Coordinates of C-alpha atoms in Angstrom, one line a residue:
M1 CA 41.5 199.7 15.2
K2 CA 44.3 197.7 16.6
Q3 CA 43.5 194.1 17.7
T4 CA 45.4 192.5 20.5
I5 CA 46.3 188.9 20.4
A6 CA 43.5 186.6 21.8
L7 CA 43.0 182.9 21.5
R8 CA 40.2 180.4 21.4
I9 CA 42.4 177.4 20.7
G10 CA 43.4 176.9 24.3
R11 CA 46.7 177.4 26.1
S12 CA 48.0 173.8 25.6
A13 CA 47.4 174.0 21.8
L14 CA 49.0 177.4 21.7
V15 CA 52.0 176.2 23.6
A16 CA 52.3 173.3 21.2
A17 CA 52.0 175.6 18.2
L18 CA 54.5 178.1 19.5
A19 CA 57.0 175.8 21.1
G20 CA 60.4 176.0 19.3
G21 CA 62.3 172.9 18.3
V22 CA 65.2 171.5 20.1
V23 CA 67.0 170.0 17.1
L24 CA 70.5 171.2 16.5
A25 CA 71.1 172.8 13.1
G26 CA 74.1 172.0 11.0
V27 CA 77.2 174.1 10.9
A28 CA 77.7 176.1 7.7
P29 CA 81.1 176.5 6.0
A30 CA 83.3 179.4 7.0
A31 CA 82.7 181.0 3.6
N32 CA 79.0 181.4 4.5
A33 CA 79.5 182.6 8.0
A34 CA 78.1 186.1 7.5
A35 CA 75.0 184.8 5.8
T36 CA 74.6 182.1 8.4
T37 CA 74.9 184.6 11.3
Q38 CA 72.1 186.7 9.8
K39 CA 70.0 183.7 8.9
R40 CA 70.3 182.3 12.4
T41 CA 68.8 185.4 14.1
L42 CA 65.0 185.5 14.9
G43 CA 63.9 189.2 14.8
P44 CA 63.3 192.0 14.9
F45 CA 61.5 191.7 11.6
G46 CA 61.7 188.0 10.7
Y47 CA 64.0 185.0 10.2
G48 CA 66.3 184.7 7.2
G49 CA 64.2 185.5 4.1
I50 CA 60.8 185.2 5.9
K51 CA 59.5 188.5 7.3
L52 CA 56.6 189.4 9.5
G53 CA 53.8 190.8 7.3
M54 CA 55.1 189.0 4.1
T55 CA 52.3 187.7 2.0
E56 CA 51.7 184.0 1.7
A57 CA 52.7 184.1 -2.0
K58 CA 56.0 185.9 -1.2
A59 CA 56.8 183.6 1.7
K60 CA 56.2 180.5 -0.5
A61 CA 58.3 182.0 -3.3
T62 CA 61.3 182.1 -0.9
G63 CA 61.4 178.3 -1.1
L64 CA 62.0 178.2 2.7
I65 CA 58.6 177.0 3.8
V66 CA 56.4 173.9 3.3
R67 CA 52.6 173.7 3.9
K68 CA 51.5 172.1 7.1
S69 CA 48.0 170.9 8.0
I70 CA 47.1 170.9 11.7
S71 CA 43.9 170.1 13.5
V72 CA 43.9 173.2 15.7
P73 CA 41.2 175.8 14.7
T74 CA 42.8 178.8 13.1
K75 CA 41.8 181.3 10.4
C76 CA 45.3 181.2 9.0
S77 CA 47.4 179.0 6.8
T78 CA 50.1 177.0 8.6
Y79 CA 53.6 176.2 7.5
D80 CA 56.9 174.8 8.7
L81 CA 60.3 176.0 7.8
K82 CA 61.9 173.4 5.5
E83 CA 64.8 173.3 8.0
R84 CA 62.5 172.3 10.9
R85 CA 59.4 170.3 10.4
Y86 CA 57.2 169.8 13.4
S87 CA 55.2 166.7 14.1
G88 CA 51.6 166.7 15.3
N89 CA 49.7 169.9 15.7
R90 CA 52.6 172.3 15.8
A91 CA 53.5 174.7 13.0
G92 CA 56.5 176.9 12.6
L93 CA 54.6 179.8 10.8
Y94 CA 51.1 181.1 10.8
I95 CA 50.1 183.2 7.7
S96 CA 47.0 185.4 7.7
K97 CA 45.3 186.3 4.4
K98 CA 45.0 189.9 5.6
Q99 CA 48.3 190.5 7.4
G100 CA 50.7 187.9 5.9
V101 CA 53.2 186.1 8.2
V102 CA 52.1 186.7 11.8
T103 CA 54.3 184.1 13.7
I104 CA 57.7 182.6 13.1
S105 CA 59.1 180.0 15.6
A106 CA 62.8 179.5 16.1
P107 CA 63.7 176.3 14.3
G108 CA 66.5 175.1 16.7
R109 CA 69.0 175.8 19.4
S110 CA 71.4 177.8 17.2
V111 CA 68.7 180.4 16.4
K112 CA 68.8 183.4 18.8
T113 CA 67.2 186.7 19.1
P114 CA 69.5 189.7 18.5
Q115 CA 69.9 189.9 22.3
G116 CA 71.3 186.4 22.3
I117 CA 68.3 184.5 23.7
G118 CA 67.2 181.1 22.3
I119 CA 66.4 177.6 23.2
G120 CA 68.6 176.6 26.1
S121 CA 68.9 180.1 27.6
T122 CA 68.3 180.3 31.3
P123 CA 65.4 182.3 32.8
A124 CA 68.1 184.7 34.4
Q125 CA 69.6 185.3 30.9
L126 CA 66.1 185.9 29.5
K127 CA 65.3 188.5 32.2
A128 CA 68.6 190.2 31.8
A129 CA 68.1 190.5 28.0
Y130 CA 64.5 191.7 28.4
P131 CA 64.1 193.6 31.7
N132 CA 60.5 194.5 30.9
L133 CA 59.6 190.9 30.3
K134 CA 56.0 190.2 31.0
Q135 CA 55.5 186.9 32.8
N136 CA 52.2 185.1 33.4
D137 CA 50.6 186.7 30.4
P138 CA 47.1 185.1 30.3
L139 CA 47.5 184.1 26.6
Y140 CA 51.1 183.4 26.1
G141 CA 52.9 183.0 29.4
T142 CA 56.2 184.9 28.9
V143 CA 56.2 187.8 26.5
A144 CA 58.7 190.6 25.6
A145 CA 58.5 193.6 23.3
V146 CA 60.9 193.2 20.4
P147 CA 63.6 195.9 20.5
G148 CA 63.6 197.8 17.2
N149 CA 60.1 196.6 16.1
P150 CA 57.2 198.1 18.0
R151 CA 54.8 195.9 16.0
A152 CA 56.2 192.6 17.3
S153 CA 56.6 190.6 20.4
Y154 CA 58.6 187.5 21.4
V155 CA 56.7 184.7 23.1
F156 CA 59.0 182.5 25.2
L157 CA 58.1 179.0 26.3
V158 CA 60.0 178.8 29.6
S159 CA 60.4 175.9 32.0
K160 CA 61.8 176.3 35.5
N161 CA 65.4 175.9 34.1
M162 CA 65.5 177.0 30.5
V163 CA 63.9 178.5 27.4
L164 CA 62.2 175.7 25.5
G165 CA 60.9 177.8 22.5
V166 CA 61.0 181.3 21.0
T167 CA 58.4 182.7 18.6
L168 CA 58.3 186.1 16.9
V169 CA 54.7 187.3 16.8
L170 CA 53.0 190.2 15.1
T171 CA 51.4 191.7 18.2
A172 CA 48.2 193.0 16.5
Q173 CA 47.0 190.2 14.3
N174 CA 43.9 188.3 13.3
C175 CA 45.3 184.8 13.3
L176 CA 45.5 183.4 16.8
R177 CA 42.1 184.3 18.4

């Protein structure tokens, strides 16, 4: 039976947990441009070497994540990407024992979805890229289906003027309830 995403941790805690960073990432040398382009894309199945559904052991083995303790109730393990460590009760990844990686937050402005949306995009750009965007979702606020991955959604933290965060979420998961 499929579960839909539900939360008990409260909207403000969820927003804090899912909010993407606003730190600019460094620029890679031209020789690594192809690898960097792929690495700087969030979705449709993951970010760089971290993939939705990947077990905790495999995610740790990539060397790209670091354990993070937060004081928000969750059934899952929480981590940050090494390239973007959050302060306070925010985490860049949630990993379920049953389902593996269930959320990945974009670590900075240079990370975009394949449709070109990231931190700093305007609400008009967001709507143009995702015409079936669901706004005012009771749990997440602004959500879009991930083109090319029917098992995933994007959660966008949007202000009046711009996208403040992007998170790739396994839609049916047991982590954020």
